[in-house]
CSV table of C-alpha atoms in Angstrom, one decimal:
chain,number,residue,atom,x,y,z
A,1,MET,CA,-24.3,7.1,-20.9
A,2,MET,CA,-26.1,8.5,-23.9
A,3,GLN,CA,-29.7,9.5,-24.2
A,4,ALA,CA,-31.2,10.2,-27.6
A,5,ALA,CA,-32.4,13.7,-26.5
A,6,THR,CA,-30.1,16.7,-27.0
A,7,HIS,CA,-28.9,18.9,-24.5
A,8,ARG,CA,-29.1,22.6,-25.2
A,9,VAL,CA,-27.0,25.5,-24.0
A,10,GLU,CA,-28.2,29.1,-24.5
A,11,ALA,CA,-25.6,32.0,-23.7
A,12,ARG,CA,-26.5,35.6,-24.0
A,13,TRP,CA,-23.1,37.4,-24.1
A,14,GLY,CA,-22.7,40.5,-21.8
A,15,GLU,CA,-20.8,43.6,-23.0
A,16,PRO,CA,-17.6,45.1,-21.0
A,17,GLY,CA,-19.0,47.3,-18.4
A,18,GLY,CA,-22.6,46.2,-19.0
A,19,ARG,CA,-24.7,43.1,-18.2
A,20,ALA,CA,-22.9,40.0,-17.4
A,21,PRO,CA,-23.2,36.9,-19.6
A,22,GLN,CA,-26.3,34.7,-18.9
A,23,VAL,CA,-26.2,31.0,-19.5
A,24,ARG,CA,-29.0,28.6,-19.4
A,25,LEU,CA,-28.8,24.8,-19.7
A,26,PHE,CA,-31.6,22.5,-20.8
A,27,ALA,CA,-30.9,18.9,-20.1
A,28,PRO,CA,-33.1,16.1,-21.2
A,29,ALA,CA,-34.7,14.0,-18.7
A,30,SER,CA,-32.7,10.8,-17.6
A,31,PRO,CA,-34.2,7.5,-18.7
A,32,PRO,CA,-36.5,6.1,-16.2
A,33,ILE,CA,-33.9,3.6,-15.2
A,34,ALA,CA,-35.8,2.4,-12.1
A,35,ALA,CA,-39.1,1.9,-13.7
A,36,MET,CA,-37.6,0.2,-16.6
A,37,LEU,CA,-35.7,-2.3,-14.3
A,38,ARG,CA,-38.0,-2.8,-11.3
A,39,GLY,CA,-39.1,-6.2,-10.9
A,40,ARG,CA,-36.7,-7.7,-13.2
A,41,THR,CA,-34.0,-10.3,-12.3
A,42,PRO,CA,-30.3,-9.0,-12.2
A,43,ASP,CA,-29.5,-11.4,-15.3
A,44,ALA,CA,-32.5,-9.7,-17.2
A,45,ALA,CA,-31.4,-6.2,-16.0
A,46,LEU,CA,-27.8,-6.9,-17.3
A,47,GLY,CA,-29.2,-7.6,-20.8
A,48,LEU,CA,-31.0,-4.4,-20.8
A,49,ILE,CA,-28.5,-2.0,-19.4
A,50,PRO,CA,-26.1,-1.9,-22.4
A,51,LEU,CA,-29.2,-1.1,-24.7
A,52,ILE,CA,-30.3,1.7,-22.3
A,53,PHE,CA,-27.0,3.2,-22.0
A,54,ASN,CA,-25.2,2.6,-25.4
A,55,LEU,CA,-22.4,5.2,-24.8
A,56,CYS,CA,-19.6,4.0,-22.5
A,57,ALA,CA,-21.4,0.7,-22.5
A,58,GLY,CA,-18.5,-1.3,-21.0
A,59,ALA,CA,-18.3,1.0,-18.0
A,60,GLN,CA,-22.1,0.9,-17.7
A,61,GLU,CA,-21.9,-2.9,-17.7
A,62,GLY,CA,-19.0,-3.1,-15.4
A,63,ALA,CA,-20.8,-0.7,-12.7
A,64,ALA,CA,-24.1,-2.7,-13.2
A,65,ARG,CA,-22.5,-6.0,-12.6
A,66,CYS,CA,-20.8,-4.7,-9.4
A,67,ALA,CA,-24.2,-3.3,-8.3
A,68,LEU,CA,-26.1,-6.3,-9.0
A,69,GLY,CA,-23.5,-8.8,-7.4
A,70,ALA,CA,-22.8,-10.5,-10.9
A,71,PRO,CA,-19.5,-12.0,-11.7
A,72,ARG,CA,-17.1,-9.6,-13.2
A,73,ALA,CA,-16.6,-10.1,-17.1
A,74,PRO,CA,-13.3,-11.1,-18.4
A,75,ASP,CA,-11.0,-8.3,-19.6
A,76,MET,CA,-13.5,-5.5,-18.6
A,77,GLY,CA,-10.9,-3.1,-17.5
A,78,ARG,CA,-9.2,-3.4,-21.0
A,79,ARG,CA,-12.5,-3.0,-22.7
A,80,ILE,CA,-13.3,0.3,-20.7
A,81,ALA,CA,-9.8,1.6,-21.6
A,82,ALA,CA,-10.5,0.9,-25.4
A,83,GLU,CA,-13.8,2.8,-25.3
A,84,THR,CA,-12.2,5.6,-23.2
A,85,LEU,CA,-9.6,6.0,-26.0
A,86,ARG,CA,-12.1,6.1,-28.6
A,87,GLU,CA,-13.8,9.0,-27.0
A,88,HIS,CA,-10.6,10.9,-26.4
A,89,ALA,CA,-9.5,10.5,-30.1
A,90,LEU,CA,-12.8,11.8,-31.2
A,91,ARG,CA,-12.5,14.9,-29.2
A,92,CYS,CA,-8.7,15.4,-29.7
A,93,LEU,CA,-8.5,14.6,-33.4
A,94,LYS,CA,-12.1,16.0,-34.5
A,95,ASP,CA,-14.1,18.1,-32.2
A,96,TRP,CA,-11.3,20.3,-31.0
A,97,PRO,CA,-10.0,21.3,-34.3
A,98,GLU,CA,-13.6,21.6,-35.4
A,99,ALA,CA,-14.4,24.0,-32.7
A,100,LEU,CA,-11.4,26.1,-33.5
A,101,GLY,CA,-11.8,26.2,-37.3
A,102,LEU,CA,-8.7,24.0,-37.8
A,103,LYS,CA,-8.4,20.9,-40.1
A,104,PRO,CA,-9.6,17.5,-38.2
A,105,ASP,CA,-7.6,14.4,-39.0
A,106,LEU,CA,-10.8,12.2,-39.9
A,107,PRO,CA,-8.6,9.3,-41.6
A,108,ALA,CA,-6.8,8.8,-38.2
A,109,LEU,CA,-10.3,7.8,-36.6
A,110,ILE,CA,-10.7,4.8,-39.0
A,111,GLY,CA,-10.7,1.7,-37.1
A,112,VAL,CA,-10.9,3.1,-33.7
A,113,GLY,CA,-14.1,1.1,-33.0
A,114,ARG,CA,-12.0,-2.2,-33.2
A,115,LEU,CA,-9.2,-1.3,-30.8
A,116,GLU,CA,-10.2,-4.3,-28.6
A,117,ALA,CA,-9.6,-6.6,-31.5
A,118,ASP,CA,-6.4,-5.1,-32.2
A,119,ASP,CA,-4.3,-8.2,-32.0
A,120,ASP,CA,-1.1,-7.0,-33.5
A,121,GLY,CA,-1.3,-3.4,-32.0
A,122,SER,CA,-1.2,-1.9,-35.4
A,123,ARG,CA,-4.4,0.1,-35.1
A,124,LEU,CA,-3.1,1.4,-31.6
A,125,ASP,CA,0.3,2.3,-33.0
A,126,ALA,CA,-1.5,4.6,-35.9
A,127,LEU,CA,-3.7,6.1,-33.5
A,128,GLU,CA,-1.0,7.0,-31.0
A,129,ALA,CA,1.0,8.4,-34.0
A,130,ALA,CA,-1.9,10.6,-35.1
A,131,MET,CA,-2.4,11.8,-31.8
A,132,PHE,CA,1.0,12.3,-30.4
A,133,GLY,CA,3.5,12.1,-33.3
A,134,GLU,CA,7.0,12.2,-32.2
A,135,HIS,CA,5.8,13.1,-28.7
A,136,ALA,CA,4.5,9.5,-28.2
A,137,GLY,CA,6.0,7.5,-25.4
A,138,ALA,CA,7.6,10.0,-22.8
A,139,LEU,CA,4.8,12.7,-23.0
A,140,ASP,CA,6.2,16.1,-22.3
A,141,LEU,CA,3.1,18.5,-22.3
A,142,HIS,CA,4.7,21.6,-22.9
A,143,ALA,CA,6.9,20.2,-25.8
A,144,PHE,CA,3.8,18.7,-27.2
A,145,ALA,CA,1.8,21.9,-27.1
A,146,GLU,CA,4.6,24.1,-28.3
A,147,ARG,CA,5.9,21.7,-31.3
A,148,GLY,CA,3.4,19.0,-32.0
A,149,ALA,CA,2.2,18.9,-35.6
A,150,GLY,CA,-1.1,17.1,-35.1
A,151,PRO,CA,-4.5,18.5,-34.5
A,152,ALA,CA,-4.5,17.9,-30.8
A,153,ALA,CA,-1.4,19.9,-30.4
A,154,LYS,CA,-2.4,22.6,-32.6
A,155,ALA,CA,-5.6,23.0,-30.6
A,156,LEU,CA,-3.7,23.1,-27.4
A,157,ARG,CA,-1.3,25.7,-28.8
A,158,VAL,CA,-4.1,27.9,-29.8
A,159,VAL,CA,-5.8,27.6,-26.2
A,160,GLY,CA,-2.4,28.1,-24.4
A,161,ASP,CA,-2.0,31.5,-25.9
A,162,TRP,CA,-5.3,32.7,-24.5
A,163,PRO,CA,-5.7,34.2,-21.1
A,164,ALA,CA,-6.2,31.6,-18.4
A,165,ALA,CA,-9.4,33.4,-17.0
A,166,TRP,CA,-11.4,32.4,-20.3
A,167,ALA,CA,-13.6,29.5,-19.4
A,168,PHE,CA,-12.2,29.2,-15.9
A,169,ASP,CA,-14.4,28.1,-13.4
A,170,ALA,CA,-13.3,29.7,-10.1
A,171,ALA,CA,-15.8,27.8,-8.1
A,172,ALA,CA,-14.9,24.3,-9.2
A,173,PRO,CA,-13.7,21.7,-6.5
A,174,SER,CA,-10.2,20.8,-6.2
A,175,ALA,CA,-8.8,18.7,-9.1
A,176,ARG,CA,-8.9,15.5,-7.1
A,177,MET,CA,-12.6,16.1,-6.6
A,178,ASP,CA,-13.5,17.4,-10.1
A,179,PRO,CA,-16.5,15.6,-11.6
A,180,THR,CA,-14.8,15.3,-15.0
A,181,LEU,CA,-11.8,13.0,-16.1
A,182,LEU,CA,-9.6,15.5,-14.6
A,183,ARG,CA,-10.0,14.0,-11.3
A,184,ARG,CA,-8.3,10.6,-12.3
A,185,VAL,CA,-5.3,12.3,-13.8
A,186,ALA,CA,-4.8,14.9,-11.2
A,187,ASP,CA,-1.8,13.2,-9.6
A,188,ASP,CA,-0.2,12.1,-12.9
A,189,PRO,CA,3.4,13.6,-12.9
A,190,ARG,CA,2.8,14.7,-16.4
A,191,LEU,CA,-0.3,17.0,-15.4
A,192,THR,CA,0.6,17.9,-11.7
A,193,PRO,CA,3.2,20.8,-12.7
A,194,LEU,CA,0.7,22.3,-14.9
A,195,LEU,CA,-2.2,22.2,-12.5
A,196,ALA,CA,0.1,23.6,-9.8
A,197,ALA,CA,1.0,26.4,-12.2
A,198,GLN,CA,-2.5,27.5,-13.2
A,199,GLY,CA,-5.1,25.5,-11.6
A,200,ALA,CA,-7.8,23.8,-13.9
A,201,THR,CA,-7.9,26.1,-16.9
A,202,LEU,CA,-9.4,25.3,-20.0
A,203,PHE,CA,-5.8,24.4,-21.2
A,204,ALA,CA,-5.2,22.1,-18.3
A,205,ARG,CA,-8.5,20.4,-18.8
A,206,MET,CA,-7.7,19.7,-22.3
A,207,ALA,CA,-4.1,18.5,-21.4
A,208,ALA,CA,-5.9,16.1,-18.9
A,209,ARG,CA,-7.4,14.4,-21.7
A,210,ILE,CA,-4.1,14.1,-23.5
A,211,VAL,CA,-2.7,12.6,-20.4
A,212,ASP,CA,-5.5,10.1,-20.0
A,213,ALA,CA,-5.3,9.1,-23.7
A,214,ALA,CA,-1.6,8.4,-23.0
A,215,ARG,CA,-2.7,6.4,-20.0
A,216,MET,CA,-5.3,4.4,-22.0
A,217,ILE,CA,-2.7,3.5,-24.5
A,218,GLU,CA,-0.4,2.3,-21.8
A,219,ILE,CA,-3.1,-0.1,-20.4
A,220,LEU,CA,-3.8,-1.3,-23.9
A,221,ARG,CA,-0.2,-2.2,-24.3
A,222,GLY,CA,-0.1,-3.9,-20.9
A,223,GLU,CA,2.3,-1.2,-19.5
A,224,ARG,CA,-0.1,0.0,-16.9
A,225,PRO,CA,-2.8,-2.1,-14.9
A,226,ALA,CA,-6.4,-1.6,-16.1
A,227,PRO,CA,-8.5,-0.2,-13.4
A,228,GLU,CA,-11.4,-2.6,-13.0
A,229,PRO,CA,-15.0,-1.8,-12.0
A,230,GLU,CA,-15.4,-1.9,-8.1
A,231,ARG,CA,-18.2,-3.0,-5.6
A,232,LEU,CA,-18.0,-0.2,-3.0
A,233,ALA,CA,-20.7,-1.9,-0.8
A,234,PRO,CA,-23.6,-4.2,-1.4
A,235,GLY,CA,-25.7,-2.8,-4.2
A,236,ILE,CA,-23.2,0.0,-5.1
A,237,GLY,CA,-20.8,-0.5,-8.2
A,238,VAL,CA,-18.5,2.0,-9.6
A,239,ALA,CA,-16.4,2.3,-12.8
A,240,GLU,CA,-14.3,4.9,-14.6
A,241,ALA,CA,-16.0,5.8,-17.7
A,242,ALA,CA,-14.6,8.1,-20.5
A,243,ARG,CA,-16.0,11.2,-18.8
A,244,GLY,CA,-15.5,10.4,-15.2
A,245,LYS,CA,-16.8,8.3,-12.4
A,246,LEU,CA,-20.0,6.4,-12.9
A,247,ILE,CA,-22.0,4.9,-10.1
A,248,HIS,CA,-24.8,2.3,-10.1
A,249,ARG,CA,-27.0,1.7,-7.1
A,250,ALA,CA,-29.3,-1.2,-6.9
A,251,ARG,CA,-31.6,-2.7,-4.3
A,252,ILE,CA,-32.7,-6.2,-4.5
A,253,ASP,CA,-35.6,-7.8,-2.8
A,254,ALA,CA,-36.4,-11.4,-3.1
A,255,GLY,CA,-34.3,-11.9,-6.2
A,256,ARG,CA,-35.9,-8.9,-8.1
A,257,ILE,CA,-34.7,-5.3,-8.5
A,258,ALA,CA,-36.8,-3.2,-6.2
A,259,ASP,CA,-34.9,0.1,-7.0
A,260,TYR,CA,-32.1,1.3,-9.2
A,261,ALA,CA,-30.3,4.6,-10.0
A,262,VAL,CA,-27.4,5.7,-12.0
A,263,GLU,CA,-25.1,8.7,-11.3
A,264,THR,CA,-23.1,10.1,-14.1
A,265,PRO,CA,-20.6,12.8,-14.5
A,266,THR,CA,-23.1,14.5,-16.6
A,267,ASP,CA,-25.4,15.0,-13.6
A,268,ALA,CA,-22.6,16.9,-11.9
A,269,VAL,CA,-21.7,19.3,-14.8
A,270,MET,CA,-25.1,20.0,-16.2
A,271,GLU,CA,-26.6,21.3,-12.9
A,272,GLU,CA,-28.4,24.7,-13.1
A,273,GLY,CA,-25.6,27.2,-12.3
A,274,GLY,CA,-22.9,24.4,-12.2
A,275,MET,CA,-19.6,23.9,-13.8
A,276,LEU,CA,-20.6,24.0,-17.6
A,277,SER,CA,-22.6,27.2,-16.9
A,278,ARG,CA,-19.7,28.9,-15.0
A,279,MET,CA,-17.1,27.9,-17.7
A,280,ILE,CA,-19.2,29.3,-20.5
A,281,ALA,CA,-20.0,32.6,-18.6
A,282,ALA,CA,-16.5,33.1,-18.0
A,283,ALA,CA,-15.9,32.8,-21.9
A,284,GLY,CA,-17.7,36.1,-21.9
A,285,ALA,CA,-14.6,37.8,-21.1
A,286,ALA,CA,-13.1,37.0,-24.3
A,287,PRO,CA,-13.2,39.2,-27.6
A,288,PRO,CA,-16.7,38.6,-29.2
A,289,PRO,CA,-15.2,36.6,-32.2
A,290,LEU,CA,-13.9,33.9,-30.0
A,291,ARG,CA,-16.5,33.5,-27.4
A,292,ASP,CA,-18.5,31.0,-29.3
A,293,LYS,CA,-15.3,28.9,-29.9
A,294,ILE,CA,-14.5,29.1,-26.1
A,295,ALA,CA,-17.8,28.0,-25.2
A,296,ARG,CA,-17.6,25.0,-27.5
A,297,LEU,CA,-14.3,23.9,-26.0
A,298,ALA,CA,-15.9,24.2,-22.5
A,299,ILE,CA,-18.7,21.9,-23.5
A,300,LEU,CA,-16.1,19.4,-24.9
A,301,ALA,CA,-14.2,19.8,-21.7
A,302,CYS,CA,-17.2,19.0,-19.5
A,303,ASP,CA,-18.3,16.5,-22.1
A,304,PRO,CA,-22.1,15.7,-21.4
A,305,CYS,CA,-22.9,12.3,-22.5
A,306,ALA,CA,-25.3,13.4,-25.1
A,307,PRO,CA,-25.1,15.7,-28.2
A,308,VAL,CA,-25.0,19.4,-27.1
A,309,SER,CA,-26.3,22.3,-29.2
A,310,LEU,CA,-25.1,25.9,-28.5
A,311,SER,CA,-27.1,28.9,-29.0
A,312,THR,CA,-25.6,32.4,-28.4
A,313,GLN,CA,-26.9,35.9,-28.7
A,314,THR,CA,-25.3,39.3,-28.7
A,315,ALA,CA,-26.8,42.8,-29.3
A,316,ASN,CA,-26.1,42.1,-33.0
A,317,GLY,CA,-28.0,38.9,-33.3
A,318,ARG,CA,-28.1,35.1,-32.7
A,319,ASN,CA,-25.8,32.3,-33.7
A,320,ASP,CA,-26.9,28.6,-33.4
A,321,ALA,CA,-24.5,25.5,-33.7
């Protein structure tokens, strides 16, 4: 789900009693997937799709195989779990602390690209310890956020002290319909009390990533079944990628691809006036020194599948990051 071009977010912060925050999103054009695959055989398309979408490549391949009627690759669910856990580790151990001005744990990320080949589980054990510490295993979100020593817990502790309204999307759908990874963990008993108490706040969205990371570890240890890509109907394949539900749609005529389309979670969160815009606009209620930090965390919660630059402006000047 990755394109080379960068998404851009521009926020002009309003002032209390004055103009409301204005947020503009600039998303690069999606790859012309239909034009690139039209006329090719399904086998040829399957060779190209991981090259076109080199982020969450396992989920992309899994959804494509289902859409094209190809056999399911062995161990695909485990492969998707490993790439999902890698994405979560990057957000929790590097991106969250950096957004908040805290110290990341970069050494813990060494070797996360080889989780699939972790025969003795040592890399998985080390990553779990870095992310959860003494709270590994029976994860208690409140205890983890209050007393955890790692960067993920520290980031949650900071955000947990903020008012819930900051970066809260009041127009978001229910958690079970959310376009982000929140949807697939909305019914996890480790998260449901938090959602019931406060809704899909920024804290709850970050906690959802922690819960999903724990689920991926359980899958890789064989403690939970791996959700496999599905064929919903002829020509429609679905996979759970790191960022949420991924859908491939294919139309085949006489053994050749006549049309092809891909729907990603980014398509939903990057809509003009959509979830990311609303979350960043809600950050305008925070004190000026915190607004940019909250906006960066909102971007990480929505997690578009390409790099995102943030440019903010107040009456005192402009800040680019």
